[in-house]
Amino acid sequence: MFKRILVANRGEIALRVIRAAHDLGIEAVAVYSEADRGAPYLEIADEAICIGPAASAQSYLNIPGIIAAAEIADVEAIHPGYGFLAENAHFAEVCHSCGIKFIGPSAEVIDSCGDKSKAKTTAAHAGVPVVPGSDGAVADIEEAAKIAQLIGYPVIIKAAAGGGGRGMRMAKDASVFHNCFRQAQQEAAAAFGDDTVYVEKFVVNPRHVEVQILAGADGEVVYLGERDCSIQRRHQKLIEESPSPATTPDISKRLGEAAVAFAKAAGYVNAGTVEFLLDANGDFFFIELNARIQVEHCVSEMVSGIDLVKWQIMIAAGANLDFKQSDVQIRGHAIEFRINAENPARNFAPAPGRIEKLFLPGGRGVRVDSHIAAGYTIPRHYDSMIAKLIVHGEDRAEALRIARRALREIKIEGPGLATTVPLHLQLLDQPEFQRGEIDTGYLERFLDS
Ligand code: MV4
């Protein structure tokens, strides 16, 4: 096992990784930008090293700076958290070249899963259901239009290098196909420097359901149930839960087995997430693999009892899983509420500031993952998520009751500060949400009403 690791991230996930390291008896070294200097969570780390100015490009994305910090601190491994360098194959490769273990899958696997059209082909070959469409990337617009005609409208054109909804265009019929295709290509070229696109049937109002997997150093893979992440706005998730209110034990098992089949075909090692679209008939289709720990990993931890970040570190150190699929038991229901410093009444505009009054909830069935403290000033340079409330109940109804109670306890106050807490409380009062009748369009429909 490692003696000392470096956390190449900030905020709540940096603290989450530091805690997992400490639970394993490992020292954790934090890095920080000038904007994060003095942040209270840095004191939990065994050492903290400044890696540059506030701008992410010069700090949390600065590979030479992070590697220099790792050398100075004499660590054996680097955990990238999520975002920033987490799915950067080049960074994983640089770590490897420097003799530092990257806590995540190999550079090759990150690279091959980064191409969504390639990943889709891998899935299809592994017998995993995929959305009907082009077999990999399309060569040109003529081929794409032919495929669209064949599968039938509406279709969606997606960037192979995409993710998070960028470089994606829906075409409702042949009359708009040409424009949509060119827009998707242009957006892909601008965002990823790669205009490769593929075409598939557009699934109307799907649910976003994803399966947490864990693969040991020997490539043995287990699934830890699914998460429903349908409550999102502009591809920013707001609420995630496990199990999905839309799955039966049979769908859940087939989703899990499909995710494992994909992970094995991809040669995946470490923690990962296999994303699917689930339609109203209960049919599901692979869309992509996320080669990182995700924000919403906590709901899977609550229902499975398995510490995912601890396993990420152990697997990077060479461990195989010490349990089998049949040992995994999903218990109860967990829901995560993202608490962002933004104002839902002003189109979710960032609303950071100094926290003058703080009270965070606790008690039975409540977990709060957060780096904030009273007196802390939320920097405006980064993501607005400042805390995650995760509740766990024996069933969904109990989880919802605990959520209401916990959300009502929260006080995060200061000049100019606004959070998503009031919106969460409003959503908890909605009959559709209470019934779990949520698809990826639900939140935007609710906000427009
Ligand atoms: C789709 C789709 C409908 N049909 N693919 C958006 C992000 C990317 N990961 C995949 N996305 C979608 N792919 C087909 N064939 C609808 C979406 C989509 C979506 C997916 C997951 C979560 C939220 C979403 C919001 C809008 C569209």
Coordinates of C-alpha atoms and ligand atoms in Angstrom, one line a residue:
M1 CA 0.0 0.0 0.0
F2 CA 1.0 3.6 -0.6
K3 CA 2.5 5.7 2.3
R4 CA 1.6 9.0 0.8
I5 CA -0.6 10.3 -2.1
L6 CA -1.3 13.7 -3.7
V7 CA -4.8 15.0 -4.4
A8 CA -4.8 17.0 -7.6
N9 CA -8.2 18.7 -7.0
R10 CA -9.9 21.1 -4.7
G11 CA -13.1 21.5 -2.6
E12 CA -15.3 18.7 -1.4
I13 CA -13.8 16.0 -3.6
A14 CA -10.2 16.9 -2.4
L15 CA -11.5 16.5 1.2
R16 CA -13.3 13.3 0.3
V17 CA -10.1 11.8 -1.1
I18 CA -8.0 13.0 1.9
R19 CA -10.5 11.3 4.2
A20 CA -10.3 8.0 2.3
A21 CA -6.5 8.1 2.5
H22 CA -6.6 8.8 6.2
D23 CA -9.0 5.9 6.7
L24 CA -6.4 3.7 5.0
G25 CA -3.6 5.1 7.1
I26 CA -2.1 6.9 4.1
E27 CA -0.8 10.5 4.2
A28 CA -2.5 12.9 1.9
V29 CA -0.9 16.0 0.3
A30 CA -3.2 18.7 -1.0
V31 CA -2.4 21.2 -3.8
Y32 CA -4.1 24.6 -4.0
S33 CA -4.3 27.7 -6.2
E34 CA -3.9 31.2 -4.9
A35 CA -7.7 31.5 -4.8
D36 CA -7.9 28.6 -2.4
R37 CA -5.1 29.7 -0.1
G38 CA -6.1 29.4 3.5
A39 CA -9.2 27.3 2.8
P40 CA -10.0 25.4 6.0
Y41 CA -10.1 21.9 4.3
L42 CA -6.4 22.3 3.4
E43 CA -5.5 22.0 7.1
I44 CA -6.9 18.4 7.1
A45 CA -4.2 17.4 4.6
D46 CA -0.8 16.4 5.9
E47 CA 0.9 19.0 3.7
A48 CA -0.5 21.6 1.2
I49 CA 1.4 23.0 -1.8
C50 CA 0.6 26.1 -3.8
I51 CA 0.6 25.2 -7.5
G52 CA -0.3 28.6 -9.1
P53 CA -2.7 31.4 -9.7
A54 CA -6.5 31.2 -9.5
A55 CA -7.1 30.4 -13.1
S56 CA -7.5 26.6 -13.4
A57 CA -5.4 26.5 -16.6
Q58 CA -2.5 27.7 -14.4
S59 CA -3.1 25.6 -11.3
Y60 CA -5.5 22.6 -11.2
L61 CA -4.9 21.9 -14.9
N62 CA -1.2 22.7 -14.8
I63 CA 0.4 19.3 -15.4
P64 CA 4.1 20.3 -14.8
G65 CA 3.1 22.2 -11.7
I66 CA 1.3 19.2 -10.2
I67 CA 4.0 16.8 -11.1
A68 CA 6.6 19.1 -9.5
A69 CA 4.5 19.2 -6.3
A70 CA 4.3 15.4 -6.4
E71 CA 8.1 15.2 -6.7
I72 CA 8.6 17.7 -3.9
A73 CA 6.2 16.0 -1.6
D74 CA 7.6 12.6 -2.5
V75 CA 4.2 10.9 -3.1
E76 CA 3.7 7.5 -4.7
A77 CA 0.4 8.2 -6.4
I78 CA -1.9 11.0 -7.5
H79 CA -5.7 11.0 -7.2
P80 CA -7.3 13.4 -9.8
G81 CA -10.8 13.6 -8.2
Y82 CA -13.4 14.6 -10.9
G83 CA -13.3 17.3 -13.5
F84 CA -9.9 19.0 -14.1
L85 CA -7.4 16.3 -15.1
A86 CA -9.5 13.2 -14.1
E87 CA -10.1 12.0 -17.7
N88 CA -7.0 13.4 -19.3
A89 CA -5.2 10.4 -20.8
H90 CA -2.0 12.6 -21.3
F91 CA -1.9 13.4 -17.6
A92 CA -2.3 9.7 -16.7
E93 CA 0.6 8.9 -19.2
V94 CA 2.8 11.7 -17.7
C95 CA 2.2 10.3 -14.2
H96 CA 3.2 6.8 -15.4
S97 CA 6.3 8.1 -17.1
C98 CA 7.3 9.8 -13.8
G99 CA 6.9 6.6 -11.8
I100 CA 3.8 8.0 -10.1
K101 CA 0.7 5.8 -10.0
F102 CA -2.4 7.5 -11.4
I103 CA -5.4 6.5 -9.3
G104 CA -7.8 5.6 -12.1
P105 CA -7.8 3.5 -15.2
S106 CA -4.8 3.4 -17.6
A107 CA -4.1 6.1 -20.1
E108 CA -5.1 3.7 -22.9
V109 CA -8.5 3.0 -21.4
I110 CA -9.2 6.7 -20.7
D111 CA -8.2 7.4 -24.3
S112 CA -10.3 4.7 -25.9
C113 CA -13.4 5.5 -23.7
G114 CA -12.9 9.2 -24.5
D115 CA -14.0 8.4 -28.1
K116 CA -17.8 7.9 -27.6
S117 CA -18.3 6.4 -31.1
K118 CA -15.5 3.9 -30.4
A119 CA -16.9 3.1 -27.0
K120 CA -20.3 2.5 -28.6
T121 CA -18.8 0.0 -31.0
T122 CA -17.0 -1.8 -28.1
A123 CA -20.4 -2.0 -26.3
A124 CA -22.2 -3.4 -29.4
H125 CA -19.5 -6.0 -29.8
A126 CA -19.9 -7.0 -26.2
G127 CA -23.6 -7.6 -26.7
V128 CA -24.6 -4.4 -24.8
P129 CA -27.7 -2.7 -26.2
V130 CA -26.9 0.6 -28.0
V131 CA -29.1 3.1 -29.7
P132 CA -29.6 2.3 -33.4
G133 CA -27.4 4.5 -35.6
S134 CA -24.2 4.7 -37.5
D135 CA -21.6 2.0 -37.0
G136 CA -19.0 4.3 -35.4
A137 CA -18.2 7.7 -36.8
V138 CA -19.7 8.9 -40.1
A139 CA -17.4 9.7 -43.0
D140 CA -19.4 12.7 -44.4
I141 CA -22.8 14.4 -44.4
E142 CA -24.1 12.3 -47.3
E143 CA -23.5 9.0 -45.3
A144 CA -25.0 10.6 -42.2
A145 CA -28.1 11.7 -44.0
K146 CA -28.6 8.2 -45.5
I147 CA -28.4 6.7 -42.0
A148 CA -30.8 9.2 -40.6
Q149 CA -33.3 8.3 -43.3
L150 CA -32.8 4.6 -42.6
I151 CA -33.3 4.8 -38.8
G152 CA -36.0 7.4 -39.1
Y153 CA -36.3 10.9 -37.5
P154 CA -35.9 12.3 -35.0
V155 CA -32.1 11.7 -34.9
I156 CA -29.3 13.0 -32.8
I157 CA -25.8 14.0 -34.1
K158 CA -23.1 13.6 -31.5
A159 CA -19.4 14.5 -31.3
A160 CA -17.2 11.5 -30.9
A161 CA -15.0 13.5 -28.5
G162 CA -18.1 14.9 -26.7
G163 CA -19.6 14.6 -23.3
G164 CA -21.7 16.7 -21.1
G165 CA -23.9 17.5 -24.0
R166 CA -21.5 19.5 -26.0
G167 CA -21.3 19.0 -29.8
M168 CA -24.8 17.4 -29.8
R169 CA -27.7 18.4 -32.1
M170 CA -31.1 16.9 -32.5
A171 CA -32.7 16.9 -35.9
K172 CA -36.4 16.5 -36.0
D173 CA -36.7 15.9 -39.7
A174 CA -34.8 15.8 -43.0
S175 CA -35.4 19.5 -43.6
V176 CA -33.1 20.5 -40.7
F177 CA -30.6 17.7 -40.9
H178 CA -28.0 19.6 -43.0
N179 CA -27.9 22.5 -40.6
C180 CA -27.9 20.4 -37.4
F181 CA -25.1 18.2 -38.8
R182 CA -22.9 21.2 -39.6
Q183 CA -23.6 22.8 -36.2
A184 CA -22.7 19.6 -34.4
Q185 CA -19.4 19.4 -36.4
Q186 CA -18.5 23.0 -35.8
E187 CA -19.2 22.9 -32.1
A188 CA -17.2 19.7 -31.9
A189 CA -14.2 21.2 -33.7
A190 CA -14.3 24.3 -31.5
A191 CA -14.7 22.5 -28.2
F192 CA -12.5 19.4 -28.8
G193 CA -10.4 20.2 -31.9
D194 CA -12.0 17.2 -33.5
D195 CA -15.1 17.3 -35.7
T196 CA -15.7 13.6 -35.8
V197 CA -19.5 12.9 -35.3
Y198 CA -21.8 9.9 -35.3
V199 CA -25.6 9.7 -35.7
E200 CA -28.2 7.8 -33.7
K201 CA -32.0 7.6 -33.2
F202 CA -33.2 10.3 -30.8
V203 CA -34.7 8.8 -27.7
V204 CA -37.6 11.0 -26.5
N205 CA -37.6 12.0 -22.8
P206 CA -35.2 9.3 -21.6
R207 CA -34.1 8.8 -18.1
H208 CA -30.4 9.1 -17.4
V209 CA -29.5 5.9 -15.5
E210 CA -25.9 5.0 -14.8
V211 CA -24.2 2.0 -13.3
Q212 CA -21.4 2.2 -10.8
I213 CA -18.7 -0.4 -11.5
L214 CA -15.6 -1.4 -9.6
A215 CA -12.8 -3.4 -11.3
G216 CA -9.9 -4.9 -9.4
A217 CA -6.3 -4.8 -10.6
D218 CA -6.9 -8.3 -12.1
G219 CA -9.8 -7.0 -14.2
E220 CA -12.6 -8.7 -12.1
V221 CA -15.6 -6.4 -12.3
V222 CA -18.6 -5.9 -10.0
Y223 CA -21.6 -3.5 -10.3
L224 CA -22.9 -1.6 -7.3
G225 CA -26.4 -0.8 -8.5
E226 CA -27.6 2.1 -10.7
R227 CA -28.1 5.8 -10.1
D228 CA -30.9 7.8 -11.7
C229 CA -29.6 11.2 -12.6
S230 CA -32.5 12.5 -14.6
I231 CA -33.0 15.7 -12.4
Q232 CA -30.6 17.9 -14.3
R233 CA -30.6 21.3 -16.1
R234 CA -28.4 22.0 -19.1
H235 CA -26.4 18.8 -18.4
Q236 CA -25.7 19.8 -14.8
K237 CA -27.1 17.2 -12.5
L238 CA -28.9 18.5 -9.4
I239 CA -30.4 15.4 -7.7
E240 CA -29.2 11.8 -8.0
E241 CA -30.6 8.7 -6.4
S242 CA -30.1 4.9 -6.1
P243 CA -31.8 2.7 -7.0
S244 CA -33.7 4.4 -9.9
P245 CA -37.4 4.8 -9.2
A246 CA -37.9 3.4 -12.7
T247 CA -36.1 0.1 -12.4
T248 CA -37.4 -3.3 -11.3
P249 CA -34.9 -5.7 -9.8
D250 CA -34.8 -7.4 -13.2
I251 CA -34.0 -4.2 -15.1
S252 CA -31.4 -3.4 -12.5
K253 CA -29.7 -6.7 -12.8
R254 CA -29.7 -6.5 -16.6
L255 CA -28.2 -3.0 -16.5
G256 CA -25.5 -4.1 -14.1
E257 CA -24.6 -7.1 -16.2
A258 CA -24.5 -4.9 -19.3
A259 CA -22.2 -2.5 -17.5
V260 CA -19.9 -5.3 -16.4
A261 CA -19.8 -6.7 -20.0
F262 CA -18.8 -3.3 -21.3
A263 CA -16.1 -2.8 -18.6
K264 CA -14.6 -6.2 -19.3
A265 CA -14.6 -5.6 -23.1
A266 CA -12.9 -2.3 -22.5
G267 CA -10.2 -3.8 -20.2
Y268 CA -11.4 -1.4 -17.5
V269 CA -9.6 -1.3 -14.1
N270 CA -10.6 0.9 -11.1
A271 CA -13.9 2.7 -10.4
G272 CA -16.0 3.8 -13.3
T273 CA -19.6 4.6 -14.4
V274 CA -21.4 3.2 -17.4
E275 CA -24.1 5.6 -18.6
F276 CA -27.4 4.4 -20.2
L277 CA -30.5 6.0 -21.5
L278 CA -33.7 4.3 -20.2
D279 CA -36.8 4.8 -22.2
A280 CA -40.5 4.6 -21.1
N281 CA -40.7 0.9 -22.2
G282 CA -37.9 0.0 -19.7
D283 CA -35.5 -0.6 -22.6
F284 CA -32.0 0.8 -22.0
F285 CA -29.1 1.8 -24.3
F286 CA -25.4 2.3 -23.6
I287 CA -24.2 5.9 -24.2
E288 CA -20.8 6.3 -22.7
L289 CA -18.3 5.4 -19.9
N290 CA -17.1 7.9 -17.4
A291 CA -13.5 6.9 -16.4
R292 CA -13.5 8.7 -13.1
I293 CA -15.1 8.9 -9.6
Q294 CA -18.2 11.0 -10.0
V295 CA -19.8 13.7 -7.9
E296 CA -22.8 11.3 -7.2
H297 CA -20.7 8.3 -6.1
C298 CA -21.9 8.8 -2.6
V299 CA -25.4 7.5 -3.3
S300 CA -23.9 4.2 -4.4
E301 CA -21.7 4.1 -1.3
M302 CA -24.8 4.5 0.9
V303 CA -26.8 1.7 -0.6
S304 CA -23.9 -0.7 -1.1
G305 CA -21.9 0.1 2.0
I306 CA -18.8 0.1 -0.1
D307 CA -16.2 2.9 0.1
L308 CA -15.5 3.6 -3.5
V309 CA -12.6 6.1 -3.0
K310 CA -10.9 3.7 -0.6
W311 CA -11.2 1.0 -3.3
Q312 CA -9.9 3.4 -6.0
I313 CA -6.7 3.9 -3.9
M314 CA -6.3 0.2 -3.1
I315 CA -6.8 -0.9 -6.7
A316 CA -4.2 1.6 -7.9
A317 CA -1.8 0.0 -5.4
G318 CA -2.5 -3.4 -7.0
A319 CA -5.4 -4.8 -5.0
N320 CA -8.0 -7.2 -6.3
L321 CA -11.5 -7.0 -5.0
D322 CA -12.0 -9.2 -1.9
F323 CA -15.7 -9.7 -2.6
K324 CA -17.8 -11.1 -5.4
Q325 CA -21.0 -9.8 -7.1
S326 CA -23.1 -12.2 -4.9
D327 CA -21.7 -10.4 -1.8
V328 CA -23.0 -7.0 -3.0
Q329 CA -26.3 -6.2 -1.4
I330 CA -28.2 -3.0 -2.2
R331 CA -30.0 -1.8 0.9
G332 CA -32.6 0.9 1.1
H333 CA -32.6 4.1 -1.0
A334 CA -30.2 7.0 -1.1
I335 CA -30.7 10.5 -2.6
E336 CA -28.1 13.2 -3.2
F337 CA -28.9 16.9 -3.4
R338 CA -26.3 19.2 -4.8
I339 CA -26.0 22.4 -2.9
N340 CA -24.6 25.0 -5.3
A341 CA -23.8 28.7 -4.5
E342 CA -26.1 29.9 -7.3
N343 CA -29.4 31.6 -7.6
P344 CA -32.2 29.5 -9.2
A345 CA -34.4 32.6 -9.4
R346 CA -31.7 34.4 -11.6
N347 CA -31.2 31.6 -14.1
F348 CA -28.8 29.8 -11.7
A349 CA -26.3 32.7 -11.8
P350 CA -23.3 32.0 -9.6
A351 CA -23.9 33.6 -6.1
P352 CA -20.7 33.0 -4.1
G353 CA -19.6 35.0 -1.1
R354 CA -18.5 34.9 2.5
I355 CA -20.3 32.4 4.7
E356 CA -21.2 34.3 7.8
K357 CA -23.7 31.8 9.3
L358 CA -23.5 28.1 8.8
F359 CA -25.4 25.1 10.1
L360 CA -25.1 21.8 8.4
P361 CA -27.6 18.9 9.1
G362 CA -26.8 15.5 10.6
G363 CA -28.5 12.8 12.4
R364 CA -29.9 9.4 11.3
G365 CA -29.6 8.8 7.6
V366 CA -27.8 12.0 6.8
R367 CA -24.4 12.4 5.2
V368 CA -22.9 15.8 4.2
D369 CA -19.8 15.9 2.0
S370 CA -18.5 19.5 2.0
H371 CA -15.4 21.5 2.5
I372 CA -17.2 24.7 3.7
A373 CA -16.9 26.3 7.1
A374 CA -18.2 29.5 8.8
G375 CA -16.0 32.4 7.8
Y376 CA -15.0 30.7 4.5
T377 CA -15.3 32.8 1.3
I378 CA -16.4 30.8 -1.7
P379 CA -14.0 31.6 -4.5
R380 CA -15.8 32.7 -7.8
H381 CA -13.2 31.0 -10.0
Y382 CA -14.5 27.4 -9.8
D383 CA -17.6 25.2 -9.9
S384 CA -20.4 26.5 -7.7
M385 CA -21.0 23.2 -5.8
I386 CA -20.2 23.8 -2.2
A387 CA -21.9 20.8 -0.5
K388 CA -23.7 17.5 -1.1
L389 CA -26.5 16.3 1.1
I390 CA -26.9 12.6 0.9
V391 CA -29.8 10.9 2.7
H392 CA -30.4 7.2 3.2
G393 CA -33.6 5.5 4.2
E394 CA -35.0 2.0 4.3
D395 CA -37.1 3.0 1.2
R396 CA -37.6 6.0 -1.1
A397 CA -40.4 7.4 1.0
E398 CA -38.2 7.4 4.1
A399 CA -35.3 8.9 2.2
L400 CA -37.6 11.8 1.1
R401 CA -38.8 12.4 4.6
I402 CA -35.3 12.6 5.9
A403 CA -34.3 14.9 3.0
R404 CA -37.0 17.4 3.9
R405 CA -36.0 17.4 7.5
A406 CA -32.3 17.8 6.7
L407 CA -32.8 20.5 4.0
R408 CA -34.9 22.5 6.5
E409 CA -32.0 22.4 9.0
I410 CA -29.5 23.9 6.6
K411 CA -28.3 27.5 7.1
I412 CA -25.8 28.9 4.6
E413 CA -26.0 32.7 4.9
G414 CA -23.9 35.6 3.9
P415 CA -24.0 38.8 1.8
G416 CA -24.8 38.0 -1.8
L417 CA -25.0 34.3 -1.1
A418 CA -27.8 32.1 -2.6
T419 CA -28.0 28.4 -2.8
T420 CA -30.1 25.6 -4.4
V421 CA -31.5 24.5 -1.0
P422 CA -34.9 26.3 -1.4
L423 CA -35.3 24.8 -4.9
H424 CA -34.7 21.3 -3.4
L425 CA -37.4 21.9 -0.8
Q426 CA -39.8 23.0 -3.6
L427 CA -39.0 19.9 -5.7
L428 CA -39.7 17.7 -2.6
D429 CA -43.2 19.1 -2.6
Q430 CA -43.9 18.1 -6.3
P431 CA -46.2 15.1 -6.7
E432 CA -44.3 13.9 -9.9
F433 CA -41.0 14.0 -8.1
Q434 CA -42.5 12.2 -5.0
R435 CA -43.8 9.5 -7.4
G436 CA -40.4 9.3 -9.1
E437 CA -41.9 10.3 -12.4
I438 CA -38.8 12.1 -13.6
D439 CA -37.1 12.1 -17.0
T440 CA -34.3 14.3 -18.3
G441 CA -36.7 17.0 -19.2
Y442 CA -38.5 17.2 -15.8
L443 CA -36.5 19.9 -14.1
E444 CA -36.6 22.3 -17.1
R445 CA -40.3 21.8 -17.5
F446 CA -40.7 22.5 -13.7
L447 CA -38.6 25.7 -13.9
D448 CA -40.6 26.9 -16.9
S449 CA -43.9 26.3 -15.2
Ligands
MV4_1 C1 -29.2 11.1 -26.2 C2 -30.5 11.6 -25.9 C3 -31.6 11.1 -26.7 N1 -31.3 10.2 -27.7 N2 -29.1 10.2 -27.2 C4 -26.9 14.1 -23.4 C5 -25.5 14.0 -22.8 C6 -24.9 12.8 -23.3 N3 -24.2 12.1 -22.3 C7 -26.0 12.0 -23.9 N4 -27.2 12.9 -23.9 C8 -28.3 12.5 -24.6 N5 -28.2 11.6 -25.5 C9 -30.1 9.8 -27.9 N6 -29.9 8.9 -28.8 C10 -30.7 12.6 -24.9 C11 -29.6 13.0 -24.3 C12 -29.8 14.0 -23.2 C13 -29.5 13.7 -21.9 C14 -28.9 12.6 -21.5 C15 -28.6 12.3 -20.2 C16 -29.0 13.3 -19.2 C17 -29.5 14.5 -19.6 C18 -29.8 14.7 -20.9 C19 -30.4 15.9 -21.3 C20 -30.7 16.2 -22.6 C21 -30.4 15.2 -23.6

